């Protein structure tokens, strides 16, 4: 039975409640007045229940769809301004004891050169990433306690934070590692991570079991209750995600919102981020063989509905999507994107070697990216679209995590600070990595952002910090 406060995944993601919400959504969506009421309520920026969101997912009428997109855009711009946070994934190890049907790292994929980065190889990767201007990483590993134990991951996190090449620095390390014990979560927390990210893949239990036929990931409850354990171990910022394409997108979107409501009700803090990975072809699998692939139109709708339903949760989009479609999705809710990503272990050094004519190691890619632009190209495209690329990592380093972050975000008190930090980190990027075109585009956005600042004290201090940054000081922040 549905129980939002239960510790049991089968109760806080109760299948009957998801199905009832789907039916409720269908019934409500046939009545235009009810949809108008839901949209009116959403204009207060207080979010929506999973049942109201279910109704919006059913909308097919063109004009109402436009209303949903324009409301999502309005909410996004009100809360996040024009800022887009940038990050890169870093794959540490492709050893895996699971056999996920969709993943290139599945143990069923025979590959004689499974890899785990040595500390020297890690240094090479970090040097390249820092020289691309990245400040925020998402660490990715397959699950294998023998070949990739937690001690190794923690050593890597410590090494990454300590490695500084020229003006570069990785200032926030988020981690995407398999569901684990409370003891391990405590250790990860102590390693000073940013967000703990774990994708549910699908909330539909029979489909989950089918797609995770062997290995520890087969345990649906262990996986689905992982964020609870992480939070109970002191990790305040956790990230969710559905792997769209495994099961019905409406079912999974409703269940994801129920999961967010569960954390909010039982822990007092909802998810810090929601990722929306969509299935891509990978070693050993073709996406065409999966029966629930999500069309672009449906994908755009679900992104917009998530934006409206959980306005204060960051939304992450990766290079699984093409450049043009990424631009379209930025407008309806995405607030963080990855750029210049490699999805294989040692991928950054490998690509560099390949482009300089050296022999490239053919390591496994977890999936095939659809956006192959460099970070600099992504940043130019964002700037040309009027966005403010941000490398900000200030919140968690200033202790603004969990409910402290959410309270500031919900009262709107964080917007001025975020805007200033975005501008400062963009200035750093321009100074350290910008060519003439990037400087021109970037300086003009910086000027207009500073001009638009409503808090005059912050505006004055930002101008001051910008001039110090131009003179070579780094890591100035609010
Ligand atoms: N081992 C960790 C776990 O079990 O959660 C991390 C998994 S992996 C490094 C990160 C994510 O990539 C997965 O959770 C999955 O959602 C996504 N992924 C795997 N294969 C994919 C594919 N073929 N297309 C798109 N995304 C994929």
PDB file of C-alpha atoms in Angstrom, residues 226-407:
ATOM      1  CA  UNK A 226      19.904   3.846  -1.542  1.00  0.00           C
ATOM      2  CA  UNK A 227      19.215   7.591  -1.398  1.00  0.00           C
ATOM      3  CA  UNK A 228      17.556   7.119   2.003  1.00  0.00           C
ATOM      4  CA  UNK A 229      20.649   5.325   3.286  1.00  0.00           C
ATOM      5  CA  UNK A 230      22.912   8.007   1.805  1.00  0.00           C
ATOM      6  CA  UNK A 231      20.946  10.771   3.510  1.00  0.00           C
ATOM      7  CA  UNK A 232      20.811   8.889   6.794  1.00  0.00           C
ATOM      8  CA  UNK A 233      24.615   8.705   6.561  1.00  0.00           C
ATOM      9  CA  UNK A 234      24.942  12.473   6.320  1.00  0.00           C
ATOM     10  CA  UNK A 235      24.978  13.062   2.546  1.00  0.00           C
ATOM     11  CA  UNK A 236      22.561  15.945   2.123  1.00  0.00           C
ATOM     12  CA  UNK A 237      22.668  16.419  -1.645  1.00  0.00           C
ATOM     13  CA  UNK A 238      21.515  13.418  -3.639  1.00  0.00           C
ATOM     14  CA  UNK A 239      20.688  13.132  -7.341  1.00  0.00           C
ATOM     15  CA  UNK A 240      18.019  11.048  -9.078  1.00  0.00           C
ATOM     16  CA  UNK A 241      17.513   9.904 -12.648  1.00  0.00           C
ATOM     17  CA  UNK A 242      15.447   7.641 -14.832  1.00  0.00           C
ATOM     18  CA  UNK A 243      17.043   5.961 -17.832  1.00  0.00           C
ATOM     19  CA  UNK A 244      14.359   6.923 -20.327  1.00  0.00           C
ATOM     20  CA  UNK A 245      13.734   4.166 -22.833  1.00  0.00           C
ATOM     21  CA  UNK A 246      13.593   1.233 -20.443  1.00  0.00           C
ATOM     22  CA  UNK A 247       9.908   1.566 -19.582  1.00  0.00           C
ATOM     23  CA  UNK A 248       6.880   3.819 -20.128  1.00  0.00           C
ATOM     24  CA  UNK A 249       8.070   7.432 -19.705  1.00  0.00           C
ATOM     25  CA  UNK A 250       4.889   8.550 -17.978  1.00  0.00           C
ATOM     26  CA  UNK A 251       5.064   5.756 -15.395  1.00  0.00           C
ATOM     27  CA  UNK A 252       8.701   6.506 -14.624  1.00  0.00           C
ATOM     28  CA  UNK A 253       8.204  10.286 -14.424  1.00  0.00           C
ATOM     29  CA  UNK A 254       5.332   9.905 -11.954  1.00  0.00           C
ATOM     30  CA  UNK A 255       7.321   7.400  -9.875  1.00  0.00           C
ATOM     31  CA  UNK A 256      10.358   9.697  -9.856  1.00  0.00           C
ATOM     32  CA  UNK A 257       8.187  12.511  -8.486  1.00  0.00           C
ATOM     33  CA  UNK A 258       6.819  10.126  -5.825  1.00  0.00           C
ATOM     34  CA  UNK A 259      10.423   9.341  -4.902  1.00  0.00           C
ATOM     35  CA  UNK A 260      11.168  13.072  -4.577  1.00  0.00           C
ATOM     36  CA  UNK A 261       8.039  13.529  -2.416  1.00  0.00           C
ATOM     37  CA  UNK A 262       9.153  10.604  -0.247  1.00  0.00           C
ATOM     38  CA  UNK A 263      12.581  12.140   0.444  1.00  0.00           C
ATOM     39  CA  UNK A 264      11.093  15.540   1.117  1.00  0.00           C
ATOM     40  CA  UNK A 265       8.517  14.050   3.527  1.00  0.00           C
ATOM     41  CA  UNK A 266      10.839  11.639   5.315  1.00  0.00           C
ATOM     42  CA  UNK A 267      14.159  13.519   5.279  1.00  0.00           C
ATOM     43  CA  UNK A 268      12.999  17.120   4.924  1.00  0.00           C
ATOM     44  CA  UNK A 269      15.012  17.624   1.688  1.00  0.00           C
ATOM     45  CA  UNK A 270      14.112  16.618  -1.837  1.00  0.00           C
ATOM     46  CA  UNK A 271      16.660  15.636  -4.497  1.00  0.00           C
ATOM     47  CA  UNK A 272      19.347  18.209  -5.277  1.00  0.00           C
ATOM     48  CA  UNK A 273      19.367  17.235  -8.952  1.00  0.00           C
ATOM     49  CA  UNK A 274      17.358  15.186 -11.419  1.00  0.00           C
ATOM     50  CA  UNK A 275      19.107  13.751 -14.471  1.00  0.00           C
ATOM     51  CA  UNK A 276      17.242  12.734 -17.586  1.00  0.00           C
ATOM     52  CA  UNK A 277      19.489  10.248 -19.401  1.00  0.00           C
ATOM     53  CA  UNK A 278      17.883   8.771 -22.515  1.00  0.00           C
ATOM     54  CA  UNK A 279      18.944   5.384 -23.813  1.00  0.00           C
ATOM     55  CA  UNK A 280      21.758   5.352 -26.402  1.00  0.00           C
ATOM     56  CA  UNK A 281      23.287   2.468 -28.289  1.00  0.00           C
ATOM     57  CA  UNK A 282      26.276   0.879 -26.575  1.00  0.00           C
ATOM     58  CA  UNK A 283      28.637  -2.085 -26.856  1.00  0.00           C
ATOM     59  CA  UNK A 284      26.504  -5.240 -26.981  1.00  0.00           C
ATOM     60  CA  UNK A 285      23.153  -3.495 -27.447  1.00  0.00           C
ATOM     61  CA  UNK A 286      21.273  -1.475 -30.073  1.00  0.00           C
ATOM     62  CA  UNK A 287      18.738   0.997 -28.782  1.00  0.00           C
ATOM     63  CA  UNK A 288      16.267  -0.025 -31.523  1.00  0.00           C
ATOM     64  CA  UNK A 289      15.759  -3.318 -29.665  1.00  0.00           C
ATOM     65  CA  UNK A 290      14.263  -1.563 -26.646  1.00  0.00           C
ATOM     66  CA  UNK A 291      10.465  -1.221 -26.939  1.00  0.00           C
ATOM     67  CA  UNK A 292       9.965   1.939 -24.847  1.00  0.00           C
ATOM     68  CA  UNK A 293      12.189   4.486 -26.612  1.00  0.00           C
ATOM     69  CA  UNK A 294      10.985   8.017 -25.902  1.00  0.00           C
ATOM     70  CA  UNK A 295      10.325  10.398 -28.803  1.00  0.00           C
ATOM     71  CA  UNK A 296      11.791  13.923 -28.783  1.00  0.00           C
ATOM     72  CA  UNK A 297       8.316  15.433 -28.328  1.00  0.00           C
ATOM     73  CA  UNK A 298       7.531  13.303 -25.298  1.00  0.00           C
ATOM     74  CA  UNK A 299      10.997  13.885 -23.889  1.00  0.00           C
ATOM     75  CA  UNK A 300      10.616  17.657 -24.147  1.00  0.00           C
ATOM     76  CA  UNK A 301       7.229  17.439 -22.426  1.00  0.00           C
ATOM     77  CA  UNK A 302       8.547  15.372 -19.528  1.00  0.00           C
ATOM     78  CA  UNK A 303      11.480  17.764 -19.008  1.00  0.00           C
ATOM     79  CA  UNK A 304       9.080  20.720 -18.910  1.00  0.00           C
ATOM     80  CA  UNK A 305       6.701  18.924 -16.520  1.00  0.00           C
ATOM     81  CA  UNK A 306       9.567  18.005 -14.166  1.00  0.00           C
ATOM     82  CA  UNK A 307      10.702  21.653 -14.209  1.00  0.00           C
ATOM     83  CA  UNK A 308       7.200  22.776 -13.248  1.00  0.00           C
ATOM     84  CA  UNK A 309       6.694  20.030 -10.633  1.00  0.00           C
ATOM     85  CA  UNK A 310      10.020  20.466  -8.767  1.00  0.00           C
ATOM     86  CA  UNK A 311      11.136  24.044  -9.514  1.00  0.00           C
ATOM     87  CA  UNK A 312      14.066  24.086  -7.053  1.00  0.00           C
ATOM     88  CA  UNK A 313      15.781  20.904  -8.156  1.00  0.00           C
ATOM     89  CA  UNK A 314      18.629  21.306 -10.651  1.00  0.00           C
ATOM     90  CA  UNK A 315      18.049  19.425 -13.894  1.00  0.00           C
ATOM     91  CA  UNK A 316      20.961  17.773 -15.679  1.00  0.00           C
ATOM     92  CA  UNK A 317      21.310  16.955 -19.370  1.00  0.00           C
ATOM     93  CA  UNK A 318      24.300  15.136 -20.849  1.00  0.00           C
ATOM     94  CA  UNK A 319      25.917  14.613 -24.222  1.00  0.00           C
ATOM     95  CA  UNK A 320      23.488  11.730 -24.816  1.00  0.00           C
ATOM     96  CA  UNK A 321      21.423  14.393 -26.636  1.00  0.00           C
ATOM     97  CA  UNK A 322      22.328  16.209 -29.860  1.00  0.00           C
ATOM     98  CA  UNK A 323      23.441  19.884 -29.829  1.00  0.00           C
ATOM     99  CA  UNK A 324      20.205  21.221 -31.377  1.00  0.00           C
ATOM    100  CA  UNK A 325      17.955  19.253 -29.082  1.00  0.00           C
ATOM    101  CA  UNK A 326      20.055  20.278 -26.074  1.00  0.00           C
ATOM    102  CA  UNK A 327      19.397  23.902 -26.991  1.00  0.00           C
ATOM    103  CA  UNK A 328      15.671  23.251 -27.165  1.00  0.00           C
ATOM    104  CA  UNK A 329      15.666  21.567 -23.746  1.00  0.00           C
ATOM    105  CA  UNK A 330      17.660  24.365 -22.110  1.00  0.00           C
ATOM    106  CA  UNK A 331      14.705  26.630 -22.708  1.00  0.00           C
ATOM    107  CA  UNK A 332      12.237  24.386 -20.871  1.00  0.00           C
ATOM    108  CA  UNK A 333      14.103  23.502 -17.721  1.00  0.00           C
ATOM    109  CA  UNK A 334      17.654  22.183 -17.921  1.00  0.00           C
ATOM    110  CA  UNK A 335      20.072  23.994 -15.592  1.00  0.00           C
ATOM    111  CA  UNK A 336      23.254  21.851 -15.864  1.00  0.00           C
ATOM    112  CA  UNK A 337      24.953  20.300 -18.886  1.00  0.00           C
ATOM    113  CA  UNK A 338      28.041  18.207 -19.461  1.00  0.00           C
ATOM    114  CA  UNK A 339      30.427  19.311 -22.190  1.00  0.00           C
ATOM    115  CA  UNK A 340      33.235  17.677 -24.131  1.00  0.00           C
ATOM    116  CA  UNK A 341      32.510  14.322 -22.493  1.00  0.00           C
ATOM    117  CA  UNK A 342      34.360  11.037 -22.971  1.00  0.00           C
ATOM    118  CA  UNK A 343      32.434   7.992 -21.767  1.00  0.00           C
ATOM    119  CA  UNK A 344      35.315   5.528 -21.559  1.00  0.00           C
ATOM    120  CA  UNK A 345      38.006   4.982 -18.916  1.00  0.00           C
ATOM    121  CA  UNK A 346      41.054   7.051 -19.891  1.00  0.00           C
ATOM    122  CA  UNK A 347      38.940   8.600 -22.658  1.00  0.00           C
ATOM    123  CA  UNK A 348      40.297  12.147 -22.404  1.00  0.00           C
ATOM    124  CA  UNK A 349      43.944  11.091 -22.729  1.00  0.00           C
ATOM    125  CA  UNK A 350      43.000   8.570 -25.441  1.00  0.00           C
ATOM    126  CA  UNK A 351      41.288  11.205 -27.597  1.00  0.00           C
ATOM    127  CA  UNK A 352      44.240  13.539 -27.180  1.00  0.00           C
ATOM    128  CA  UNK A 353      46.626  10.787 -28.278  1.00  0.00           C
ATOM    129  CA  UNK A 354      44.405   9.964 -31.232  1.00  0.00           C
ATOM    130  CA  UNK A 355      44.237  13.581 -32.387  1.00  0.00           C
ATOM    131  CA  UNK A 356      48.053  13.800 -32.245  1.00  0.00           C
ATOM    132  CA  UNK A 357      48.346  10.660 -34.386  1.00  0.00           C
ATOM    133  CA  UNK A 358      49.395   8.297 -31.579  1.00  0.00           C
ATOM    134  CA  UNK A 359      47.909   4.863 -31.125  1.00  0.00           C
ATOM    135  CA  UNK A 360      44.656   4.993 -29.216  1.00  0.00           C
ATOM    136  CA  UNK A 361      43.658   2.426 -26.632  1.00  0.00           C
ATOM    137  CA  UNK A 362      40.268   1.006 -27.473  1.00  0.00           C
ATOM    138  CA  UNK A 363      38.629   1.005 -24.086  1.00  0.00           C
ATOM    139  CA  UNK A 364      34.916   0.366 -23.643  1.00  0.00           C
ATOM    140  CA  UNK A 365      32.569   3.308 -23.948  1.00  0.00           C
ATOM    141  CA  UNK A 366      29.613   3.190 -21.642  1.00  0.00           C
ATOM    142  CA  UNK A 367      27.394   4.533 -24.444  1.00  0.00           C
ATOM    143  CA  UNK A 368      27.778   6.575 -27.634  1.00  0.00           C
ATOM    144  CA  UNK A 369      27.465  10.349 -27.041  1.00  0.00           C
ATOM    145  CA  UNK A 370      25.434  12.462 -29.517  1.00  0.00           C
ATOM    146  CA  UNK A 371      27.124  15.785 -28.822  1.00  0.00           C
ATOM    147  CA  UNK A 372      30.815  15.768 -29.733  1.00  0.00           C
ATOM    148  CA  UNK A 373      31.520  19.484 -29.318  1.00  0.00           C
ATOM    149  CA  UNK A 374      34.434  20.672 -27.187  1.00  0.00           C
ATOM    150  CA  UNK A 375      33.652  22.608 -23.984  1.00  0.00           C
ATOM    151  CA  UNK A 376      34.756  25.803 -25.728  1.00  0.00           C
ATOM    152  CA  UNK A 377      32.262  25.202 -28.567  1.00  0.00           C
ATOM    153  CA  UNK A 378      29.494  24.465 -26.068  1.00  0.00           C
ATOM    154  CA  UNK A 379      30.319  27.630 -24.140  1.00  0.00           C
ATOM    155  CA  UNK A 380      30.311  29.780 -27.273  1.00  0.00           C
ATOM    156  CA  UNK A 381      26.979  28.316 -28.280  1.00  0.00           C
ATOM    157  CA  UNK A 382      25.532  29.025 -24.804  1.00  0.00           C
ATOM    158  CA  UNK A 383      26.834  32.596 -24.874  1.00  0.00           C
ATOM    159  CA  UNK A 384      25.427  33.159 -28.369  1.00  0.00           C
ATOM    160  CA  UNK A 385      22.055  31.950 -27.088  1.00  0.00           C
ATOM    161  CA  UNK A 386      22.174  34.552 -24.299  1.00  0.00           C
ATOM    162  CA  UNK A 387      22.961  32.035 -21.547  1.00  0.00           C
ATOM    163  CA  UNK A 388      25.564  32.488 -18.817  1.00  0.00           C
ATOM    164  CA  UNK A 389      27.840  29.426 -18.641  1.00  0.00           C
ATOM    165  CA  UNK A 390      28.727  28.912 -14.991  1.00  0.00           C
ATOM    166  CA  UNK A 391      31.554  26.924 -13.391  1.00  0.00           C
ATOM    167  CA  UNK A 392      30.311  27.813  -9.930  1.00  0.00           C
ATOM    168  CA  UNK A 393      30.966  25.346  -7.116  1.00  0.00           C
ATOM    169  CA  UNK A 394      30.508  27.808  -4.258  1.00  0.00           C
ATOM    170  CA  UNK A 395      27.406  26.523  -2.475  1.00  0.00           C
ATOM    171  CA  UNK A 396      28.714  23.315  -1.060  1.00  0.00           C
ATOM    172  CA  UNK A 397      32.104  24.839  -0.263  1.00  0.00           C
ATOM    173  CA  UNK A 398      30.323  27.585   1.677  1.00  0.00           C
ATOM    174  CA  UNK A 399      28.174  25.045   3.536  1.00  0.00           C
ATOM    175  CA  UNK A 400      25.035  25.836   1.554  1.00  0.00           C
ATOM    176  CA  UNK A 401      23.868  22.227   1.170  1.00  0.00           C
ATOM    177  CA  UNK A 402      20.706  20.262   1.935  1.00  0.00           C
ATOM    178  CA  UNK A 403      17.932  22.247   3.604  1.00  0.00           C
ATOM    179  CA  UNK A 404      20.113  25.374   3.933  1.00  0.00           C
ATOM    180  CA  UNK A 405      20.430  25.434   0.152  1.00  0.00           C
ATOM    181  CA  UNK A 406      16.737  24.671  -0.411  1.00  0.00           C
ATOM    182  CA  UNK A 407      15.577  27.357   2.046  1.00  0.00           C
TER     183      UNK A 407
END
